Amino acid sequence: MPRYKILIEFEGTRYSGWQKQPNSNTVEEEIESGLSRILPHPVDVIGQGRTDSGVHAEGQVAHFDFPTELDPHKILYALLGVLPHDIAVWDIQQVADDFHARFDATARRYRYQIIRRPAPLKRSFAEMVLDDLDLDAMHNCAQKVQGTHNFDSFTKPDNDNPDSVCEVMESYFTEEDCQLSYHIEANRFVRHMVRRLVGTMLEVGKGKRPVQEFEDMIDKPSKNKNGHGAAAHGLILEKVSYKKS
């Protein structure tokens, strides 16, 4: 049966994350509903992983199977008419039958956006922080994140992913105009990890925690250490990487 890979962009404000769940509006459910309106029968969409409620994506990846070959251009055009304004499927391609959006992914890349002054046009996609920040201390924390670590201090109990070990290939801050952005790429992420890393680094930047405490949370992980979470609306899934792409 032909398999199709789709690339998705969405604003997560109105949704309870990616993954379907009872009594909640989710991105996965909206895409399956949209496809069912333009295809002869329903399909099961498999995403590369879930995103939290309120988190956005520029490059979410998913796949689905369909018994006949589809015209990608026609499908993309049809989806424009049936998906809500805050979800877009912007690419579709037929892939190998054994391709899997989740299990074949080698890396995921996120960006967390922080604005340093009132900026109404950016407010929906960034956390506003008006405090003075020790950026040198935050850069030191970001550098500490890089490498293979157990991130128990920055997650919550999750029966689906009990192992909190992740390999972080990139972790750094950039500054442009009024925006401070945190960039992180890893082979996998555990629940709330990026938001808790950012929130805790912001506390270091504000002088509420020393750098040594952050380093201790990395070196001596424990779910009891409870990293501070940043707001969901500042987080964006940028890209998912695969060996064959």
PDB file of C-alpha atoms in Angstrom:
ATOM      1  CA  MET A   1       0.000   0.000   0.000  1.00  0.00           C
ATOM      2  CA  PRO A   2       1.511   3.403  -0.967  1.00  0.00           C
ATOM      3  CA  ARG A   3       2.738   5.514   1.956  1.00  0.00           C
ATOM      4  CA  TYR A   4       2.744   9.314   1.963  1.00  0.00           C
ATOM      5  CA  LYS A   5       4.863  11.692   4.023  1.00  0.00           C
ATOM      6  CA  ILE A   6       3.370  15.097   4.805  1.00  0.00           C
ATOM      7  CA  LEU A   7       4.972  18.276   6.183  1.00  0.00           C
ATOM      8  CA  ILE A   8       2.770  20.412   8.390  1.00  0.00           C
ATOM      9  CA  GLU A   9       2.849  23.930   9.808  1.00  0.00           C
ATOM     10  CA  PHE A  10       0.445  24.952  12.533  1.00  0.00           C
ATOM     11  CA  GLU A  11      -0.276  27.545  15.169  1.00  0.00           C
ATOM     12  CA  GLY A  12      -0.944  25.554  18.309  1.00  0.00           C
ATOM     13  CA  THR A  13      -2.833  28.199  20.284  1.00  0.00           C
ATOM     14  CA  ARG A  14      -6.283  26.625  19.884  1.00  0.00           C
ATOM     15  CA  TYR A  15      -5.186  23.008  20.182  1.00  0.00           C
ATOM     16  CA  SER A  16      -4.438  20.547  22.973  1.00  0.00           C
ATOM     17  CA  GLY A  17      -1.245  19.509  21.215  1.00  0.00           C
ATOM     18  CA  TRP A  18      -0.716  17.194  18.253  1.00  0.00           C
ATOM     19  CA  GLN A  19      -1.911  13.813  19.481  1.00  0.00           C
ATOM     20  CA  LYS A  20      -5.568  12.794  19.416  1.00  0.00           C
ATOM     21  CA  GLN A  21      -7.188  12.599  22.842  1.00  0.00           C
ATOM     22  CA  PRO A  22     -10.738  12.387  24.189  1.00  0.00           C
ATOM     23  CA  ASN A  23     -12.767  15.600  24.488  1.00  0.00           C
ATOM     24  CA  SER A  24      -9.964  17.787  23.093  1.00  0.00           C
ATOM     25  CA  ASN A  25      -9.311  19.543  19.811  1.00  0.00           C
ATOM     26  CA  THR A  26      -5.953  18.415  18.382  1.00  0.00           C
ATOM     27  CA  VAL A  27      -3.938  19.008  15.219  1.00  0.00           C
ATOM     28  CA  GLU A  28      -3.777  15.311  14.320  1.00  0.00           C
ATOM     29  CA  GLU A  29      -7.553  15.045  14.530  1.00  0.00           C
ATOM     30  CA  GLU A  30      -8.062  18.098  12.307  1.00  0.00           C
ATOM     31  CA  ILE A  31      -5.730  16.711   9.618  1.00  0.00           C
ATOM     32  CA  GLU A  32      -7.397  13.293   9.654  1.00  0.00           C
ATOM     33  CA  SER A  33     -10.780  14.997   9.415  1.00  0.00           C
ATOM     34  CA  GLY A  34      -9.586  17.128   6.492  1.00  0.00           C
ATOM     35  CA  LEU A  35      -8.198  14.132   4.608  1.00  0.00           C
ATOM     36  CA  SER A  36     -11.413  12.181   5.183  1.00  0.00           C
ATOM     37  CA  ARG A  37     -13.345  14.958   3.450  1.00  0.00           C
ATOM     38  CA  ILE A  38     -11.272  14.778   0.254  1.00  0.00           C
ATOM     39  CA  LEU A  39     -10.436  11.043   0.108  1.00  0.00           C
ATOM     40  CA  PRO A  40     -12.882   8.161  -0.414  1.00  0.00           C
ATOM     41  CA  HIS A  41     -12.261   6.677   3.018  1.00  0.00           C
ATOM     42  CA  PRO A  42     -10.608   7.678   6.320  1.00  0.00           C
ATOM     43  CA  VAL A  43      -6.857   7.381   6.902  1.00  0.00           C
ATOM     44  CA  ASP A  44      -4.781   6.997  10.048  1.00  0.00           C
ATOM     45  CA  VAL A  45      -2.176   9.781  10.312  1.00  0.00           C
ATOM     46  CA  ILE A  46       1.008   8.895  12.252  1.00  0.00           C
ATOM     47  CA  GLY A  47       3.055  11.843  13.527  1.00  0.00           C
ATOM     48  CA  GLN A  48       6.772  11.980  14.323  1.00  0.00           C
ATOM     49  CA  GLY A  49       5.880  12.705  17.941  1.00  0.00           C
ATOM     50  CA  ARG A  50       3.535  14.755  20.038  1.00  0.00           C
ATOM     51  CA  THR A  51       3.692  18.433  20.882  1.00  0.00           C
ATOM     52  CA  ASP A  52       2.259  19.990  24.038  1.00  0.00           C
ATOM     53  CA  SER A  53      -0.885  22.075  24.195  1.00  0.00           C
ATOM     54  CA  GLY A  54      -0.235  25.547  22.764  1.00  0.00           C
ATOM     55  CA  VAL A  55       3.075  24.668  21.078  1.00  0.00           C
ATOM     56  CA  HIS A  56       3.531  25.610  17.394  1.00  0.00           C
ATOM     57  CA  ALA A  57       5.278  23.879  14.493  1.00  0.00           C
ATOM     58  CA  GLU A  58       6.947  24.930  11.258  1.00  0.00           C
ATOM     59  CA  GLY A  59       7.993  21.420  10.265  1.00  0.00           C
ATOM     60  CA  GLN A  60       5.873  18.705  11.831  1.00  0.00           C
ATOM     61  CA  VAL A  61       6.133  15.413   9.908  1.00  0.00           C
ATOM     62  CA  ALA A  62       3.558  12.639   9.611  1.00  0.00           C
ATOM     63  CA  HIS A  63       2.679   9.769   7.304  1.00  0.00           C
ATOM     64  CA  PHE A  64      -0.390   7.862   6.198  1.00  0.00           C
ATOM     65  CA  ASP A  65      -1.197   4.938   3.901  1.00  0.00           C
ATOM     66  CA  PHE A  66      -3.646   4.949   1.024  1.00  0.00           C
ATOM     67  CA  PRO A  67      -4.464   2.034  -1.314  1.00  0.00           C
ATOM     68  CA  THR A  68      -4.023   3.974  -4.560  1.00  0.00           C
ATOM     69  CA  GLU A  69      -1.582   6.557  -5.860  1.00  0.00           C
ATOM     70  CA  LEU A  70      -2.489  10.164  -5.081  1.00  0.00           C
ATOM     71  CA  ASP A  71      -1.742  13.378  -6.978  1.00  0.00           C
ATOM     72  CA  PRO A  72       0.168  15.515  -4.424  1.00  0.00           C
ATOM     73  CA  HIS A  73      -0.770  18.824  -6.051  1.00  0.00           C
ATOM     74  CA  LYS A  74      -4.464  18.002  -6.002  1.00  0.00           C
ATOM     75  CA  ILE A  75      -4.315  16.864  -2.382  1.00  0.00           C
ATOM     76  CA  LEU A  76      -2.487  20.008  -1.239  1.00  0.00           C
ATOM     77  CA  TYR A  77      -4.929  22.249  -3.083  1.00  0.00           C
ATOM     78  CA  ALA A  78      -7.934  20.391  -1.671  1.00  0.00           C
ATOM     79  CA  LEU A  79      -6.589  20.601   1.880  1.00  0.00           C
ATOM     80  CA  LEU A  80      -6.445  24.384   1.583  1.00  0.00           C
ATOM     81  CA  GLY A  81     -10.210  24.371   1.432  1.00  0.00           C
ATOM     82  CA  VAL A  82     -10.927  22.009   4.318  1.00  0.00           C
ATOM     83  CA  LEU A  83      -8.281  22.654   6.983  1.00  0.00           C
ATOM     84  CA  PRO A  84      -8.705  25.466   9.527  1.00  0.00           C
ATOM     85  CA  HIS A  85      -6.702  28.643   8.940  1.00  0.00           C
ATOM     86  CA  ASP A  86      -4.119  27.786  11.610  1.00  0.00           C
ATOM     87  CA  ILE A  87      -3.086  24.429  10.092  1.00  0.00           C
ATOM     88  CA  ALA A  88      -1.423  23.921   6.705  1.00  0.00           C
ATOM     89  CA  VAL A  89      -0.048  20.858   4.942  1.00  0.00           C
ATOM     90  CA  TRP A  90       2.542  22.360   2.636  1.00  0.00           C
ATOM     91  CA  ASP A  91       4.196  19.274   1.150  1.00  0.00           C
ATOM     92  CA  ILE A  92       3.236  15.684   0.404  1.00  0.00           C
ATOM     93  CA  GLN A  93       5.345  12.993  -1.226  1.00  0.00           C
ATOM     94  CA  GLN A  94       5.185   9.266  -1.694  1.00  0.00           C
ATOM     95  CA  VAL A  95       7.856   7.455   0.322  1.00  0.00           C
ATOM     96  CA  ALA A  96       9.056   3.898   0.828  1.00  0.00           C
ATOM     97  CA  ASP A  97       6.466   1.542   2.263  1.00  0.00           C
ATOM     98  CA  ASP A  98       8.591   1.020   5.386  1.00  0.00           C
ATOM     99  CA  PHE A  99       9.138   4.733   6.123  1.00  0.00           C
ATOM    100  CA  HIS A 100       7.961   5.704   9.611  1.00  0.00           C
ATOM    101  CA  ALA A 101       7.588   9.352  10.633  1.00  0.00           C
ATOM    102  CA  ARG A 102       8.436   8.635  14.270  1.00  0.00           C
ATOM    103  CA  PHE A 103      10.841   5.715  14.320  1.00  0.00           C
ATOM    104  CA  ASP A 104      12.949   6.807  11.331  1.00  0.00           C
ATOM    105  CA  ALA A 105      13.555  10.317  12.672  1.00  0.00           C
ATOM    106  CA  THR A 106      17.175  10.962  13.654  1.00  0.00           C
ATOM    107  CA  ALA A 107      16.805  14.456  15.145  1.00  0.00           C
ATOM    108  CA  ARG A 108      14.262  17.089  16.100  1.00  0.00           C
ATOM    109  CA  ARG A 109      14.964  20.800  16.244  1.00  0.00           C
ATOM    110  CA  TYR A 110      13.091  23.352  18.373  1.00  0.00           C
ATOM    111  CA  ARG A 111      13.262  27.127  18.804  1.00  0.00           C
ATOM    112  CA  TYR A 112      12.018  29.020  21.841  1.00  0.00           C
ATOM    113  CA  GLN A 113      11.351  32.731  21.326  1.00  0.00           C
ATOM    114  CA  ILE A 114      11.655  35.410  24.022  1.00  0.00           C
ATOM    115  CA  ILE A 115      10.866  39.084  23.392  1.00  0.00           C
ATOM    116  CA  ARG A 116      12.619  41.746  25.466  1.00  0.00           C
ATOM    117  CA  ARG A 117      10.095  44.562  24.963  1.00  0.00           C
ATOM    118  CA  PRO A 118       6.352  44.815  24.281  1.00  0.00           C
ATOM    119  CA  ALA A 119       5.931  43.536  20.690  1.00  0.00           C
ATOM    120  CA  PRO A 120       2.267  42.919  19.810  1.00  0.00           C
ATOM    121  CA  LEU A 121       3.020  41.279  16.450  1.00  0.00           C
ATOM    122  CA  LYS A 122       5.277  38.692  18.113  1.00  0.00           C
ATOM    123  CA  ARG A 123       3.436  38.206  21.394  1.00  0.00           C
ATOM    124  CA  SER A 124       1.475  35.120  20.300  1.00  0.00           C
ATOM    125  CA  PHE A 125       4.704  33.267  19.470  1.00  0.00           C
ATOM    126  CA  ALA A 126       7.089  34.424  22.184  1.00  0.00           C
ATOM    127  CA  GLU A 127       7.287  34.855  25.944  1.00  0.00           C
ATOM    128  CA  MET A 128       7.828  38.470  26.987  1.00  0.00           C
ATOM    129  CA  VAL A 129      10.583  38.951  29.573  1.00  0.00           C
ATOM    130  CA  LEU A 130      11.256  42.561  30.613  1.00  0.00           C
ATOM    131  CA  ASP A 131      13.684  41.723  33.453  1.00  0.00           C
ATOM    132  CA  ASP A 132      17.395  42.352  33.090  1.00  0.00           C
ATOM    133  CA  LEU A 133      19.057  39.069  32.114  1.00  0.00           C
ATOM    134  CA  ASP A 134      22.579  37.800  32.697  1.00  0.00           C
ATOM    135  CA  LEU A 135      23.053  36.498  29.179  1.00  0.00           C
ATOM    136  CA  ASP A 136      26.559  35.198  29.852  1.00  0.00           C
ATOM    137  CA  ALA A 137      25.176  32.921  32.562  1.00  0.00           C
ATOM    138  CA  MET A 138      22.403  31.732  30.231  1.00  0.00           C
ATOM    139  CA  HIS A 139      24.921  31.000  27.468  1.00  0.00           C
ATOM    140  CA  ASN A 140      26.919  28.910  29.965  1.00  0.00           C
ATOM    141  CA  CYS A 141      23.793  26.940  30.856  1.00  0.00           C
ATOM    142  CA  ALA A 142      22.964  26.342  27.203  1.00  0.00           C
ATOM    143  CA  GLN A 143      26.464  25.018  26.590  1.00  0.00           C
ATOM    144  CA  LYS A 144      26.072  22.638  29.539  1.00  0.00           C
ATOM    145  CA  VAL A 145      22.935  21.134  27.942  1.00  0.00           C
ATOM    146  CA  GLN A 146      24.886  19.931  24.905  1.00  0.00           C
ATOM    147  CA  GLY A 147      25.891  16.265  24.996  1.00  0.00           C
ATOM    148  CA  THR A 148      24.186  13.086  26.204  1.00  0.00           C
ATOM    149  CA  HIS A 149      22.395  13.557  29.526  1.00  0.00           C
ATOM    150  CA  ASN A 150      19.554  12.244  31.628  1.00  0.00           C
ATOM    151  CA  PHE A 151      16.968  15.056  31.694  1.00  0.00           C
ATOM    152  CA  ASP A 152      14.895  13.808  34.635  1.00  0.00           C
ATOM    153  CA  SER A 153      15.258  17.254  36.256  1.00  0.00           C
ATOM    154  CA  PHE A 154      13.470  18.848  33.302  1.00  0.00           C
ATOM    155  CA  THR A 155      10.550  16.525  32.642  1.00  0.00           C
ATOM    156  CA  LYS A 156       7.514  15.031  34.332  1.00  0.00           C
ATOM    157  CA  PRO A 157       6.619  11.363  34.798  1.00  0.00           C
ATOM    158  CA  ASP A 158       5.633   9.846  31.460  1.00  0.00           C
ATOM    159  CA  ASN A 159       4.671   6.204  31.176  1.00  0.00           C
ATOM    160  CA  ASP A 160       5.090   6.314  27.380  1.00  0.00           C
ATOM    161  CA  ASN A 161       8.715   7.502  27.649  1.00  0.00           C
ATOM    162  CA  PRO A 162      10.188   6.432  31.006  1.00  0.00           C
ATOM    163  CA  ASP A 163      13.774   6.879  29.739  1.00  0.00           C
ATOM    164  CA  SER A 164      14.905  10.526  29.969  1.00  0.00           C
ATOM    165  CA  VAL A 165      18.313  10.149  28.276  1.00  0.00           C
ATOM    166  CA  CYS A 166      18.685  12.383  25.194  1.00  0.00           C
ATOM    167  CA  GLU A 167      21.616  13.270  22.972  1.00  0.00           C
ATOM    168  CA  VAL A 168      21.674  17.034  22.408  1.00  0.00           C
ATOM    169  CA  MET A 169      23.669  18.012  19.328  1.00  0.00           C
ATOM    170  CA  GLU A 170      23.078  21.782  19.506  1.00  0.00           C
ATOM    171  CA  SER A 171      22.064  24.115  22.326  1.00  0.00           C
ATOM    172  CA  TYR A 172      22.589  27.874  22.090  1.00  0.00           C
ATOM    173  CA  PHE A 173      21.001  31.331  22.267  1.00  0.00           C
ATOM    174  CA  THR A 174      20.905  33.963  19.534  1.00  0.00           C
ATOM    175  CA  GLU A 175      19.888  37.632  19.743  1.00  0.00           C
ATOM    176  CA  GLU A 176      18.303  39.764  17.040  1.00  0.00           C
ATOM    177  CA  ASP A 177      16.670  43.144  17.664  1.00  0.00           C
ATOM    178  CA  CYS A 178      14.283  42.665  20.598  1.00  0.00           C
ATOM    179  CA  GLN A 179      14.197  38.861  20.366  1.00  0.00           C
ATOM    180  CA  LEU A 180      16.247  36.288  22.222  1.00  0.00           C
ATOM    181  CA  SER A 181      15.919  32.775  20.779  1.00  0.00           C
ATOM    182  CA  TYR A 182      17.003  29.465  22.225  1.00  0.00           C
ATOM    183  CA  HIS A 183      17.860  26.738  19.689  1.00  0.00           C
ATOM    184  CA  ILE A 184      18.116  23.056  20.544  1.00  0.00           C
ATOM    185  CA  GLU A 185      18.497  19.929  18.412  1.00  0.00           C
ATOM    186  CA  ALA A 186      18.446  16.406  19.853  1.00  0.00           C
ATOM    187  CA  ASN A 187      17.824  12.838  18.833  1.00  0.00           C
ATOM    188  CA  ARG A 188      14.715  12.847  21.031  1.00  0.00           C
ATOM    189  CA  PHE A 189      12.952  14.925  23.673  1.00  0.00           C
ATOM    190  CA  VAL A 190      11.051  14.025  26.818  1.00  0.00           C
ATOM    191  CA  ARG A 191       7.844  15.680  27.945  1.00  0.00           C
ATOM    192  CA  HIS A 192       8.133  19.429  28.704  1.00  0.00           C
ATOM    193  CA  MET A 193      11.947  19.218  28.388  1.00  0.00           C
ATOM    194  CA  VAL A 194      12.565  22.292  26.229  1.00  0.00           C
ATOM    195  CA  ARG A 195      10.146  24.511  28.125  1.00  0.00           C
ATOM    196  CA  ARG A 196      11.641  23.519  31.472  1.00  0.00           C
ATOM    197  CA  LEU A 197      15.187  24.027  30.216  1.00  0.00           C
ATOM    198  CA  VAL A 198      14.293  27.508  28.978  1.00  0.00           C
ATOM    199  CA  GLY A 199      12.302  28.427  32.075  1.00  0.00           C
ATOM    200  CA  THR A 200      15.128  27.344  34.368  1.00  0.00           C
ATOM    201  CA  MET A 201      17.746  29.172  32.280  1.00  0.00           C
ATOM    202  CA  LEU A 202      15.600  32.305  32.479  1.00  0.00           C
ATOM    203  CA  GLU A 203      15.594  31.976  36.261  1.00  0.00           C
ATOM    204  CA  VAL A 204      19.385  31.808  36.133  1.00  0.00           C
ATOM    205  CA  GLY A 205      19.416  34.877  33.886  1.00  0.00           C
ATOM    206  CA  LYS A 206      17.196  36.766  36.340  1.00  0.00           C
ATOM    207  CA  GLY A 207      19.498  35.859  39.241  1.00  0.00           C
ATOM    208  CA  LYS A 208      16.943  33.582  40.922  1.00  0.00           C
ATOM    209  CA  ARG A 209      19.179  30.512  40.590  1.00  0.00           C
ATOM    210  CA  PRO A 210      22.980  30.219  40.296  1.00  0.00           C
ATOM    211  CA  VAL A 211      24.547  28.559  37.255  1.00  0.00           C
ATOM    212  CA  GLN A 212      25.870  25.869  39.610  1.00  0.00           C
ATOM    213  CA  GLU A 213      22.314  24.816  40.495  1.00  0.00           C
ATOM    214  CA  PHE A 214      21.464  24.409  36.810  1.00  0.00           C
ATOM    215  CA  GLU A 215      24.626  22.371  36.265  1.00  0.00           C
ATOM    216  CA  ASP A 216      23.719  20.185  39.259  1.00  0.00           C
ATOM    217  CA  MET A 217      20.311  19.494  37.672  1.00  0.00           C
ATOM    218  CA  ILE A 218      22.148  18.179  34.602  1.00  0.00           C
ATOM    219  CA  ASP A 219      24.894  16.263  36.439  1.00  0.00           C
ATOM    220  CA  LYS A 220      22.666  14.801  39.186  1.00  0.00           C
ATOM    221  CA  PRO A 221      19.267  14.356  37.533  1.00  0.00           C
ATOM    222  CA  SER A 222      16.142  13.870  39.597  1.00  0.00           C
ATOM    223  CA  LYS A 223      12.451  14.408  38.884  1.00  0.00           C
ATOM    224  CA  ASN A 224      12.261  15.943  42.368  1.00  0.00           C
ATOM    225  CA  LYS A 225      14.424  18.896  41.255  1.00  0.00           C
ATOM    226  CA  ASN A 226      11.561  20.243  39.152  1.00  0.00           C
ATOM    227  CA  GLY A 227      12.873  22.638  36.509  1.00  0.00           C
ATOM    228  CA  HIS A 228      10.792  25.774  36.009  1.00  0.00           C
ATOM    229  CA  GLY A 229       8.610  25.709  32.874  1.00  0.00           C
ATOM    230  CA  ALA A 230       8.352  28.497  30.314  1.00  0.00           C
ATOM    231  CA  ALA A 231       5.062  29.285  28.559  1.00  0.00           C
ATOM    232  CA  ALA A 232       4.039  26.934  25.749  1.00  0.00           C
ATOM    233  CA  HIS A 233       3.306  29.650  23.177  1.00  0.00           C
ATOM    234  CA  GLY A 234       6.997  30.538  22.780  1.00  0.00           C
ATOM    235  CA  LEU A 235       7.978  27.069  21.560  1.00  0.00           C
ATOM    236  CA  ILE A 236       8.175  26.105  17.881  1.00  0.00           C
ATOM    237  CA  LEU A 237       9.090  22.750  16.336  1.00  0.00           C
ATOM    238  CA  GLU A 238      11.352  23.778  13.457  1.00  0.00           C
ATOM    239  CA  LYS A 239      12.434  20.592  11.745  1.00  0.00           C
ATOM    240  CA  VAL A 240      12.536  16.805  11.911  1.00  0.00           C
ATOM    241  CA  SER A 241      15.511  15.108  10.250  1.00  0.00           C
ATOM    242  CA  TYR A 242      15.738  11.683   8.630  1.00  0.00           C
ATOM    243  CA  LYS A 243      18.657   9.621   7.337  1.00  0.00           C
ATOM    244  CA  LYS A 244      17.295   9.439   3.816  1.00  0.00           C
ATOM    245  CA  SER A 245      16.226  13.092   3.488  1.00  0.00           C
TER     246      SER A 245
END
